[in-house]
Coordinates of C-alpha atoms and ligand atoms in Angstrom, one line a residue:
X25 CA 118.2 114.7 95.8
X26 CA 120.1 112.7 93.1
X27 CA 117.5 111.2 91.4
X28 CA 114.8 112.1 88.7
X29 CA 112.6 110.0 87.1
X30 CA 112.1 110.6 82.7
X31 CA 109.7 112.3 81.4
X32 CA 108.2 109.3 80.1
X33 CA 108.4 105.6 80.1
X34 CA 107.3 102.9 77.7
X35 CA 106.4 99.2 78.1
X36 CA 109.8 96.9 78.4
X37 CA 109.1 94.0 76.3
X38 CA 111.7 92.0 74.3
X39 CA 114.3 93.2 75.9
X40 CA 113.4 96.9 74.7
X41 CA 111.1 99.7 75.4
X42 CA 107.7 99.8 73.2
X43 CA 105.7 102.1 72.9
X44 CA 101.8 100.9 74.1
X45 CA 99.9 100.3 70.6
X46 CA 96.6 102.4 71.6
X47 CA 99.6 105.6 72.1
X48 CA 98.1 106.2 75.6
X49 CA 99.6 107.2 78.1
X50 CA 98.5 107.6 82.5
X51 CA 100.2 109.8 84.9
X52 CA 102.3 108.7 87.4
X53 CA 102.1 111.2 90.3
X54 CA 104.4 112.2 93.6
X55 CA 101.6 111.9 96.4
X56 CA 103.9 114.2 98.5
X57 CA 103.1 116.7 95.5
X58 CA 100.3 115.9 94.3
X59 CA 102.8 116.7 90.9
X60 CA 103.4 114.7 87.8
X61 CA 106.8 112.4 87.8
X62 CA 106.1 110.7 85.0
X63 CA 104.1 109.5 82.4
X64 CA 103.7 105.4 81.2
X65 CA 101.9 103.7 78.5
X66 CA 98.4 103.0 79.4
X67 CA 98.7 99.5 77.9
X68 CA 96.3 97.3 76.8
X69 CA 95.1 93.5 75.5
X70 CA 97.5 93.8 72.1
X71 CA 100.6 94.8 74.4
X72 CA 99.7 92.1 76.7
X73 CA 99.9 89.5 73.5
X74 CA 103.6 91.3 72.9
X75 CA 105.0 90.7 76.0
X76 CA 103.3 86.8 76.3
X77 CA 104.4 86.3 73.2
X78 CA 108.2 87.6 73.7
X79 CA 108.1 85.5 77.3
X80 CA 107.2 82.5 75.5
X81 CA 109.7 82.8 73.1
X82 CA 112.7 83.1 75.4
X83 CA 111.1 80.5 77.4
X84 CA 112.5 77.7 74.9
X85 CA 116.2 78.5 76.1
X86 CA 115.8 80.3 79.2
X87 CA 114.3 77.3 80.4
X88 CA 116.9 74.6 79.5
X89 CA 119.6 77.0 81.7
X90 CA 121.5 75.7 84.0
X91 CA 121.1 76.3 88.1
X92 CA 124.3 77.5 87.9
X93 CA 123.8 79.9 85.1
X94 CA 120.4 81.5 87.1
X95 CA 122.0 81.6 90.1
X96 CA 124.6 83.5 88.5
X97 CA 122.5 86.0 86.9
X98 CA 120.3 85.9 90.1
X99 CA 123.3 87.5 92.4
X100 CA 124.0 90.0 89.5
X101 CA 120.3 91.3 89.6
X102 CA 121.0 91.6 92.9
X103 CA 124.8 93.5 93.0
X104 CA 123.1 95.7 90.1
X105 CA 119.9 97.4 92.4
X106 CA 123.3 98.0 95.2
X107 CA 124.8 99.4 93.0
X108 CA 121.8 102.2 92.4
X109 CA 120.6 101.2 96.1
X110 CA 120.0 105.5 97.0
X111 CA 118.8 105.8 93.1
X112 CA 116.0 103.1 93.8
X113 CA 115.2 104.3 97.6
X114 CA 114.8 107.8 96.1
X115 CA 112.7 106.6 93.5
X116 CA 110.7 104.4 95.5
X117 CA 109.5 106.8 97.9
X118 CA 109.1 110.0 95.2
X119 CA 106.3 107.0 93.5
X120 CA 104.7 105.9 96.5
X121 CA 105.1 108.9 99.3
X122 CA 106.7 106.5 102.0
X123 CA 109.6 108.0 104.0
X124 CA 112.9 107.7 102.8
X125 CA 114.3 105.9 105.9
X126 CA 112.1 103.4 105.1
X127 CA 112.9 102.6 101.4
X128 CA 116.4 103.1 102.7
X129 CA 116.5 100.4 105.4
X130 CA 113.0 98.1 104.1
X131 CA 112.3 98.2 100.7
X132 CA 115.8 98.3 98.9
X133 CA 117.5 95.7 101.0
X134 CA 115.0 93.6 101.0
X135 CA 114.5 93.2 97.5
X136 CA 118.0 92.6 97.2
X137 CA 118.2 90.2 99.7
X138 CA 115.4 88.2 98.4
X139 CA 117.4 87.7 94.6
X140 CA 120.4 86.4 96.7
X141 CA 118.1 84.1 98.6
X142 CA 116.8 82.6 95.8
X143 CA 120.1 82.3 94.6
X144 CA 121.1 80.0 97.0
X145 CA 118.3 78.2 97.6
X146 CA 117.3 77.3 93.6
X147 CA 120.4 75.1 93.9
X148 CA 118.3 73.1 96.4
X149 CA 115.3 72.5 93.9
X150 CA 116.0 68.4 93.5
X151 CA 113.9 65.8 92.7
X152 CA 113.4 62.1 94.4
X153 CA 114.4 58.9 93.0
X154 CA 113.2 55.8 94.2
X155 CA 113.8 51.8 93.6
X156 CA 110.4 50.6 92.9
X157 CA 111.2 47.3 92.6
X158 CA 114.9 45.6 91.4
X159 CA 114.1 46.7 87.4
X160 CA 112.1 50.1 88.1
X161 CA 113.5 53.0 88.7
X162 CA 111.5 56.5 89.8
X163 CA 112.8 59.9 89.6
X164 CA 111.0 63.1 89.8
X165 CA 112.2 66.2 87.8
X166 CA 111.1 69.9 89.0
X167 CA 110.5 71.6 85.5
X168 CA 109.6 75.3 85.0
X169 CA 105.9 75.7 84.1
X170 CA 106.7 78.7 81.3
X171 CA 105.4 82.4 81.1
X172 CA 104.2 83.4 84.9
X173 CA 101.9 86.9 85.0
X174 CA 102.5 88.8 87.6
X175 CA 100.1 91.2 88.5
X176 CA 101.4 93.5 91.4
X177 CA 99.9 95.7 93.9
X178 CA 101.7 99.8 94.7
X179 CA 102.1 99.4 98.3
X180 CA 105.6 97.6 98.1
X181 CA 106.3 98.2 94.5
X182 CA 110.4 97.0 94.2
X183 CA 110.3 94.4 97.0
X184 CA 107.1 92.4 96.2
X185 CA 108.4 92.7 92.3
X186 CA 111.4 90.8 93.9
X187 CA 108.8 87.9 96.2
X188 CA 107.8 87.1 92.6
X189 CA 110.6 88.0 90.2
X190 CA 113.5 86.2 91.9
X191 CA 111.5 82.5 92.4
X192 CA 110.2 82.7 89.0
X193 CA 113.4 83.5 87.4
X194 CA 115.0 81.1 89.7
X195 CA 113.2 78.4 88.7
X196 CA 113.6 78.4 84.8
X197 CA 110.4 80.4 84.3
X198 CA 109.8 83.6 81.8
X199 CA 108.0 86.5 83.2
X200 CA 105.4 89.3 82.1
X201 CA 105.0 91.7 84.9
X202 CA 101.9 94.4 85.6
X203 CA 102.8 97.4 87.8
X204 CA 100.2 99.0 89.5
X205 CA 99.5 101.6 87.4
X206 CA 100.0 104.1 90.4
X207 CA 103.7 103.0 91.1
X208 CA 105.2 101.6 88.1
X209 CA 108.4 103.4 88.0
X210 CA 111.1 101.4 89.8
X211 CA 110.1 98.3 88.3
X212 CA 110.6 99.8 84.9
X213 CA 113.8 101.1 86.4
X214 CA 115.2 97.3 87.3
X215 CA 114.1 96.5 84.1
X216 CA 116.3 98.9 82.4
X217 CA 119.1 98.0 84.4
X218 CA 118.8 94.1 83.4
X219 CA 119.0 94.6 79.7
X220 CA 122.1 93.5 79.2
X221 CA 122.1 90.7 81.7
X222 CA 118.5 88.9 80.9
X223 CA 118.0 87.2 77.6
X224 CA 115.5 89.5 75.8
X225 CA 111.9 88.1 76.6
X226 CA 112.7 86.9 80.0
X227 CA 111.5 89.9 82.0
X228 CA 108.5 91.6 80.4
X229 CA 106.7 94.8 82.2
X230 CA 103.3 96.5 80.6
X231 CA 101.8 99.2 82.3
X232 CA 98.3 100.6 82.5
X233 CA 95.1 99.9 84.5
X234 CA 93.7 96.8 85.9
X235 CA 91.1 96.2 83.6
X236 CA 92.9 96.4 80.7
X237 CA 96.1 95.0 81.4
X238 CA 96.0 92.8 84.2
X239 CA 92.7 91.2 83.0
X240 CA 94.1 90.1 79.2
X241 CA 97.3 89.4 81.4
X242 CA 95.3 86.7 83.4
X243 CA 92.8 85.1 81.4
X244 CA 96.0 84.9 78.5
X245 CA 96.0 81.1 77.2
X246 CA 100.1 81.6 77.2
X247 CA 100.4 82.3 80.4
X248 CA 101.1 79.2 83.0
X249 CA 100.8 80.4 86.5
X250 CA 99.5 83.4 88.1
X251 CA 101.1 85.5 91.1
X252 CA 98.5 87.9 92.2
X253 CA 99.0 90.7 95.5
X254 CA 96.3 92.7 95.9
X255 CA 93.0 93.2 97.4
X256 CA 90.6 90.6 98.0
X257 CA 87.7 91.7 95.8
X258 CA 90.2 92.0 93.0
X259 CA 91.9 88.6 93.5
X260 CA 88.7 86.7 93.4
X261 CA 88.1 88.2 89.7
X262 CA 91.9 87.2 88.6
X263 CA 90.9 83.5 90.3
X264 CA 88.4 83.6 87.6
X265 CA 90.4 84.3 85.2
X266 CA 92.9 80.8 86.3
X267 CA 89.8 78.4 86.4
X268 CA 89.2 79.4 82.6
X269 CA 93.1 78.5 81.6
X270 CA 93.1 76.0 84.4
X271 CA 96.3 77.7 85.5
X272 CA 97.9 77.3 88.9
X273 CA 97.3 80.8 90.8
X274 CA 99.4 82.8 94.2
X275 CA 97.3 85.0 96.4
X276 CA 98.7 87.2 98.3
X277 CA 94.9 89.2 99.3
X278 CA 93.9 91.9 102.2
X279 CA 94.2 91.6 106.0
X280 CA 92.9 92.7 109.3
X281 CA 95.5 91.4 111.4
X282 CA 94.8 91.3 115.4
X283 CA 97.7 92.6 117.4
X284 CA 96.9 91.8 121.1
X285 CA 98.0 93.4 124.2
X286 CA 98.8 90.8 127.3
X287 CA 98.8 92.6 130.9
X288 CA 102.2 91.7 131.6
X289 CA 104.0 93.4 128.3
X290 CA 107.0 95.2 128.1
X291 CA 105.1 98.5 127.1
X292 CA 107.8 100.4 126.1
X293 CA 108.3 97.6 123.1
X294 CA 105.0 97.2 122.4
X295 CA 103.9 100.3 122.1
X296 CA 106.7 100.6 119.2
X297 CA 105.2 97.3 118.1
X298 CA 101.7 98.8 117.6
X299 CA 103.4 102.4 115.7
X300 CA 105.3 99.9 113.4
X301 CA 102.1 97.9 112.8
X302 CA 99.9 100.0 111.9
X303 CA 102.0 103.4 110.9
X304 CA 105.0 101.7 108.7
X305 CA 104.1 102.5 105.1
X306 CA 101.2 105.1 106.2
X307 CA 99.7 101.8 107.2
X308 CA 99.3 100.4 103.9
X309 CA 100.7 97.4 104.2
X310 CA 98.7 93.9 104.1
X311 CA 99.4 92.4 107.0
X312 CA 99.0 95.7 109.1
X313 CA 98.1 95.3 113.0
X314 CA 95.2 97.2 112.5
X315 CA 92.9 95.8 115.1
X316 CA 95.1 96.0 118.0
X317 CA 93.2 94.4 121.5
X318 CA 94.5 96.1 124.7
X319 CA 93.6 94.2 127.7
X320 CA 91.8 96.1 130.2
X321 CA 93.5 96.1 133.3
X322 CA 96.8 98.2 131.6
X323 CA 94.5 100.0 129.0
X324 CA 94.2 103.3 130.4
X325 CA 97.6 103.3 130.9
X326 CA 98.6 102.2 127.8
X327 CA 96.3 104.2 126.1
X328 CA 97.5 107.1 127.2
X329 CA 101.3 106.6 126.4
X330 CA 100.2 105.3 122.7
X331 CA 98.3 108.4 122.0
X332 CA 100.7 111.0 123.0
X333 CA 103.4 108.7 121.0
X334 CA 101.4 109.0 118.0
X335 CA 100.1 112.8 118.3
X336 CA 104.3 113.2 118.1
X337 CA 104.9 111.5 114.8
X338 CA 106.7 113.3 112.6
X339 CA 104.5 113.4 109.3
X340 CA 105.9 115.0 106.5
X341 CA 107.7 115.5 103.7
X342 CA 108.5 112.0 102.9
X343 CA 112.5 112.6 101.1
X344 CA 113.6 114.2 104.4
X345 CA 115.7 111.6 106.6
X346 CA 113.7 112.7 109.9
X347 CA 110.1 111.9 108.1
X348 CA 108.2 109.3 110.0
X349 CA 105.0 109.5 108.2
X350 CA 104.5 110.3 104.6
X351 CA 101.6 110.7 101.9
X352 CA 99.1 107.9 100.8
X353 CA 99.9 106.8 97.8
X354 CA 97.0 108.5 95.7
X355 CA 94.2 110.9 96.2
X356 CA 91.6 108.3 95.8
X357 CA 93.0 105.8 98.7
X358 CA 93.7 109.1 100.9
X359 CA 89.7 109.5 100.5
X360 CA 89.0 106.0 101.7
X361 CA 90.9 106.6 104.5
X362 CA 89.1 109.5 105.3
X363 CA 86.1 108.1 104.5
X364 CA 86.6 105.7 107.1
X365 CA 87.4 107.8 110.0
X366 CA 83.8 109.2 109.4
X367 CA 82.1 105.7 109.2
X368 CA 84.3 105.3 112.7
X369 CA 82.9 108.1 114.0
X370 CA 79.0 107.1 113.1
X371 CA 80.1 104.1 114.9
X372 CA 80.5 105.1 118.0
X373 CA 84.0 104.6 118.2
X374 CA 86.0 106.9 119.8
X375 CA 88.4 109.3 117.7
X376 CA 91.3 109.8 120.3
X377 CA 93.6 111.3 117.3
X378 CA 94.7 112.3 113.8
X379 CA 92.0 111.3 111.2
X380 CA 92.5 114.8 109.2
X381 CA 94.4 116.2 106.5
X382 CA 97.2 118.0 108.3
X383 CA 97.1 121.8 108.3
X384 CA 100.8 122.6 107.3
X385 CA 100.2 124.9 104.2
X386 CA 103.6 122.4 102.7
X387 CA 101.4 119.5 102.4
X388 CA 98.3 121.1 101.6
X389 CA 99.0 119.6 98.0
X390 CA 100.1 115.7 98.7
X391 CA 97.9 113.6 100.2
X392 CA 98.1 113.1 103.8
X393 CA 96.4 111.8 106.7
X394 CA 97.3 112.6 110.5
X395 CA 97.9 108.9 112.0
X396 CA 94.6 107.8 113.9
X397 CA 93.6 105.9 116.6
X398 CA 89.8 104.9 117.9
X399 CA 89.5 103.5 121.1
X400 CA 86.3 101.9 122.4
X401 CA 86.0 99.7 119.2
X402 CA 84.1 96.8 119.0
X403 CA 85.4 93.8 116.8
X404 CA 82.0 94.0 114.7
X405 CA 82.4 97.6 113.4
X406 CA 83.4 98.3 109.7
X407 CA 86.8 100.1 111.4
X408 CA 87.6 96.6 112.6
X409 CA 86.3 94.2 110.1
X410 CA 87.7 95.9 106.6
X411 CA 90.8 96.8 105.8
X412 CA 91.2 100.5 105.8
X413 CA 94.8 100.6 104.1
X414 CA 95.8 103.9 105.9
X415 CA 97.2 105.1 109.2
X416 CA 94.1 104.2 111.3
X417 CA 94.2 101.5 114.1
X418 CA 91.4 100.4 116.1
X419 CA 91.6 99.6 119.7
X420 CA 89.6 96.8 121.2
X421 CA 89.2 96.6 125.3
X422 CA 89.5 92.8 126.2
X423 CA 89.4 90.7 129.7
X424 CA 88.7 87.5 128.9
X425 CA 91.2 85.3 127.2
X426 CA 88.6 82.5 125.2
X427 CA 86.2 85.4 123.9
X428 CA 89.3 87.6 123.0
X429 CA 90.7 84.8 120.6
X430 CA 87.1 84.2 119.5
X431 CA 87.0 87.6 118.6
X432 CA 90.9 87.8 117.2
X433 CA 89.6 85.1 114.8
X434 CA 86.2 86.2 114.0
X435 CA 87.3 88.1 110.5
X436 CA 87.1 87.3 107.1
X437 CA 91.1 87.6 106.9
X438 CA 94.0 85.7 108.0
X439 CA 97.6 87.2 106.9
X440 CA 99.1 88.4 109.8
X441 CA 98.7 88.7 114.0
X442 CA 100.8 89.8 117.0
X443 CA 101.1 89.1 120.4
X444 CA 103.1 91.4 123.6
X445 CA 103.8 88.8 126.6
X446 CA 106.9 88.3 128.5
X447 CA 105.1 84.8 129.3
X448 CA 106.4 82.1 126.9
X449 CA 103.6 79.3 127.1
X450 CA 101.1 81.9 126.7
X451 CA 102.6 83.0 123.8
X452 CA 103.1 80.0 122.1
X453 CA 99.8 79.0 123.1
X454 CA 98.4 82.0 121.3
X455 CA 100.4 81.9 118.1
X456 CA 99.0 78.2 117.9
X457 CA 95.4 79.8 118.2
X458 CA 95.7 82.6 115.8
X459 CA 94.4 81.8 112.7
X460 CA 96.8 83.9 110.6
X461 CA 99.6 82.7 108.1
X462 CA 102.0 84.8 110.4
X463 CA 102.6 85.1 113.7
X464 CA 104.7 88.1 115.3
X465 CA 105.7 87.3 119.2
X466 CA 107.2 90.7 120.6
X467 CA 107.6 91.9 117.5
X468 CA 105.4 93.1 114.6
X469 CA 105.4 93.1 110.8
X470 CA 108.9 91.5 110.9
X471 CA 109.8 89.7 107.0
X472 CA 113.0 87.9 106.0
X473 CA 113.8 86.0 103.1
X474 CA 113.6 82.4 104.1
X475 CA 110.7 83.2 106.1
X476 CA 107.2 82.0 104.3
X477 CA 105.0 84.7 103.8
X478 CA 100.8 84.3 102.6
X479 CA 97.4 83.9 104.5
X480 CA 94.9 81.7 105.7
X481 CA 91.3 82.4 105.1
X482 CA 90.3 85.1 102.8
X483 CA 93.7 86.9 103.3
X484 CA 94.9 84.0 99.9
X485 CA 96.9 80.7 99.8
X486 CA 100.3 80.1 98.8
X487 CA 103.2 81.1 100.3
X488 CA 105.9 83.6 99.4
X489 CA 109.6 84.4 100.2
X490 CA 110.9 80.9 100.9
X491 CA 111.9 77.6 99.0
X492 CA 108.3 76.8 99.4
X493 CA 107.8 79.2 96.6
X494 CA 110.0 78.0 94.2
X495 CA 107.5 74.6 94.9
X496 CA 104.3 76.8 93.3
X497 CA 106.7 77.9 90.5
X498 CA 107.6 74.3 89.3
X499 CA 105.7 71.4 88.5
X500 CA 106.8 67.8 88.8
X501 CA 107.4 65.4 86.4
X502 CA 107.4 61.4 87.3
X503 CA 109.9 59.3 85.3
X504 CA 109.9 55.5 85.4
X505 CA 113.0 54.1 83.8
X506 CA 113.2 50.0 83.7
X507 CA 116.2 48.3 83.9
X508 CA 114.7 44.8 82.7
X509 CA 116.8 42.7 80.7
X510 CA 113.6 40.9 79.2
X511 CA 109.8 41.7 78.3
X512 CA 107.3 41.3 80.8
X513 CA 105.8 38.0 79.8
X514 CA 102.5 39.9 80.0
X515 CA 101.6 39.4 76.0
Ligands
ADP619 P1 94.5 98.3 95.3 O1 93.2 98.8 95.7 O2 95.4 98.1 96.5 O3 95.1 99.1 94.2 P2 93.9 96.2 93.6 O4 93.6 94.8 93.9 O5 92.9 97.0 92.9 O6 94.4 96.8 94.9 O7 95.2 96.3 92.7 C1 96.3 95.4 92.6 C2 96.7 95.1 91.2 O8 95.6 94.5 90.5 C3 97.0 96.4 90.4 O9 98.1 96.2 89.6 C4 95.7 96.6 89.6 O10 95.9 97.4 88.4 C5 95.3 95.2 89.3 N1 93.9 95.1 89.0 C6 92.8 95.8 89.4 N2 91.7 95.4 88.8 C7 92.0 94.3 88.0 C8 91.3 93.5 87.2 N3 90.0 93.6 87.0 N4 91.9 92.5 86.5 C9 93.3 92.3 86.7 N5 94.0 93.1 87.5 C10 93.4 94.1 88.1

């Protein structure tokens, strides 16, 4: 290992650290551990007027930049976390317990990948001009709205900082950015590493809890925009928050995505499909394929090969390169999962696997659960309606194609669903069906820069990752410009 995180960090406002006015502090833990990695400000409303206020300040030039001159700065951002690419994979998964070959090959180049998309596409961010009549000219201008608060979720912690950093910053706007107070550490980390290149006040990150930072964050009268990732319950609250400051709000909310078995599949695939729905990040990942439907006629079989694949996952410590499973990212959310595998269970749902805190004396101390999967679940069970957040899928028997899409759709949610056919007009049919704001065809949980990423129903509104985004980071502004020689004749 290369890598250690300080002892301590402090907020990052102004282009500086400062220390958190009420002097207190949270630990940041290693869920492999259970151990201390570091300790941040536990922050509150005063530091939250520090960092709106330091946004709103460099806002007046930062702003009036050139496209050139963010795009610029933009690819920079990006050369400088590939630069410390191993430094930030290390770190990622040390904060969060994933494994290291995923931080490695998802996380990090991803987040880079998303700065030199935006990049690019910010260059694309026109207006419209049109000849209203022969003395009336009309041209729209895409302006910057000001300070956005981000309020960010620990699941994801570099990458999602980089769905909202890179659009805002590409788009002329100022930012004040809010950790989750679990995984704070690599944001804090980019921050350092942009001193010198962001005019102070740009980037802004206070730490602490929800309620005392994120709250004063969102119902702040500076702030212009909200970009919220989180859970459901919590995004409602920030909602409220927007409709006070009538301020324009991103939701990016929970999911219980359907991933659904067709007969003729190419198993092999799918099977990996399912293991990287549901197991990638421990499972906690919003758009997880958590309710997977198997159709009946290949579901003994298929049943069979996905348990023994899962019963052979390699869970463990999450730095080593072999490790396919690591810790949840905090004691309380490993006892929610576990709390669910016993509401399963009560169910009537069949516990084919996992579900326990493995027995391996190493990992007595971090907090893992052994990947899970209940068969004989049926669509109106808690295990399939909420969103479980862990390494649990439930498996739904289906035969009938109209009450299986009924049933697909019957959810609160809409973020993500997936689909196994080698049939292509049933597929497309099916992805037209779904209600979900992403459909995965022979694949599962795939992202890309470019690609727009949100949900339908309950799952949020607005969309991420694309030049759609940089649309919800702007507003417009209608010129008319007259070209007439004489007055109207109207007075
Ligand atoms: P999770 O359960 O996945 O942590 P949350 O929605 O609770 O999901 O957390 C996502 C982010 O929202 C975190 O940064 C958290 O601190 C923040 N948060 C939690 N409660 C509030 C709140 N009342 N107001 C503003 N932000 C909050």
């Amino acid at each position: 290992m290369s890598v250690t995180a300080p002892r301590e960090y402090q907020h990052f406002i102004k282009g500086a650290w400062r220390k958190s006015e009420s002097g207190k502090t949270l630990d940041v833990l290693n869920p492999a551990t259970g151990e201390l990695l570091t300790r941040v400000p536990a922050g509150d409303a005063r530091d939250v007027d520090a960092a709106v206020a330091a946004a709103r300040e460099a806002f007046t030039t930062w702003g009036q930049t050139s496209p050139a001159e963010r795009q610029g700065i933009l690819l920079e951002i990006a050369n400088r976390i590939q630069k410390r690419a191993r430094d930030y994979a290390e770190l990622e998964t040390l904060n969060v317990g994933k494994p290291i070959r995923e931080t490695t090959n998802i996380d990090i180049p991803l987040a880079i990948d998303h700065y030199r998309y935006f990049a690019g596409v910010l260059r694309n961010l026109q207006g419209t001009t049109q000849t209203v009549d022969p003395t009336m000219l009309h041209l729209t201008l895409r302006e910057p709205l000001g300070v956005v608060g981000h309020i960010l979720p620990w699941n994801f912690p570099l990458l999602l900082a980089a769905w909202k950093l890179a659009p805002s910053l590409a788009s002329g706007n100022t930012v004040v950015m809010k950790p989750a107070e679990q995984t704070p550490v690599t944001l804090l980390e980019l921050a350092n590493d942009l001193r010198d290149l962001l005019p102070p006040g740009v980037l802004n990150v206070v730490t602490g809890y929800g309620p005392d930072v994120g709250a004063p964050l969102a119902s702040h009268p500076g702030v212009r925009k909200l970009s919220f990732t989180g859970e459901t319950t919590t995004g409602r609250l920030i909602l409220q928050y927007a409709s006070e400051n009538i301020v324009p709000a991103t939701m990016e909310l929970g999911g219980k995505s359907p991933h659904i078995i067709f007969p003729d599949a190419d198993v092999e695939r799918a099977i990996e499909g399912v293991m990287v729905g549901v197991f990638l990040n421990q499972g906690e990942v919003c758009s997880a394929g958590s309710r997977l439907f198997v159709h009946d006629a290949i579901y003994d079989r298929f049943m069979g090969k996905l348990v023994a694949k899962v019963k052979g996952l390699k869970i463990g410590n999450p730095m080593k390169e072999d490790t396919q499973l690591g810790a949840i990212v905090s004691r309380e959310q490993m006892e929610k999962v576990l709390s669910y595998i016993e509401i399963g269970k009560k169910e009537g749902a069949a516990l084919l696997c996992g579900g326990t805190r493995p027995t391996d004396p190493e990992l007595a101390k971090g907090f893992f659960v052994t990947p899970a999967v209940f068969g004989d679940v049926n669509n109106k069970m808690r295990i399939a309606q909420e969103e479980i957040f862990g390494p649990v899928v439930s498996v739904i028997r289906w035969n009938d194609y109209d009450a299986m899409i009924a049933e697909a759709n019957d959810i609160a949610y809409g973020l993500g669903a997936g689909l196994w056919t080698e049939t292509l007009p049933l597929a497309i049919k099916t992805a037209k069906a779904l209600q979900a704001g992403t459909v995965w065809i022979n694949t599962y949980n795939a992202l890309a820069a470019g690609a727009p990423f949100g949900g339908y129903k309950k799952s949020g509104f607005g969309r991420e990752c694309a030049f759609d985004t940089l649309l919800h980071y702007t507003q417009i502004k209608s010129v008319f410009v007259s070209t007439a020689e004489k007055p109207m004749g109207l007075y």
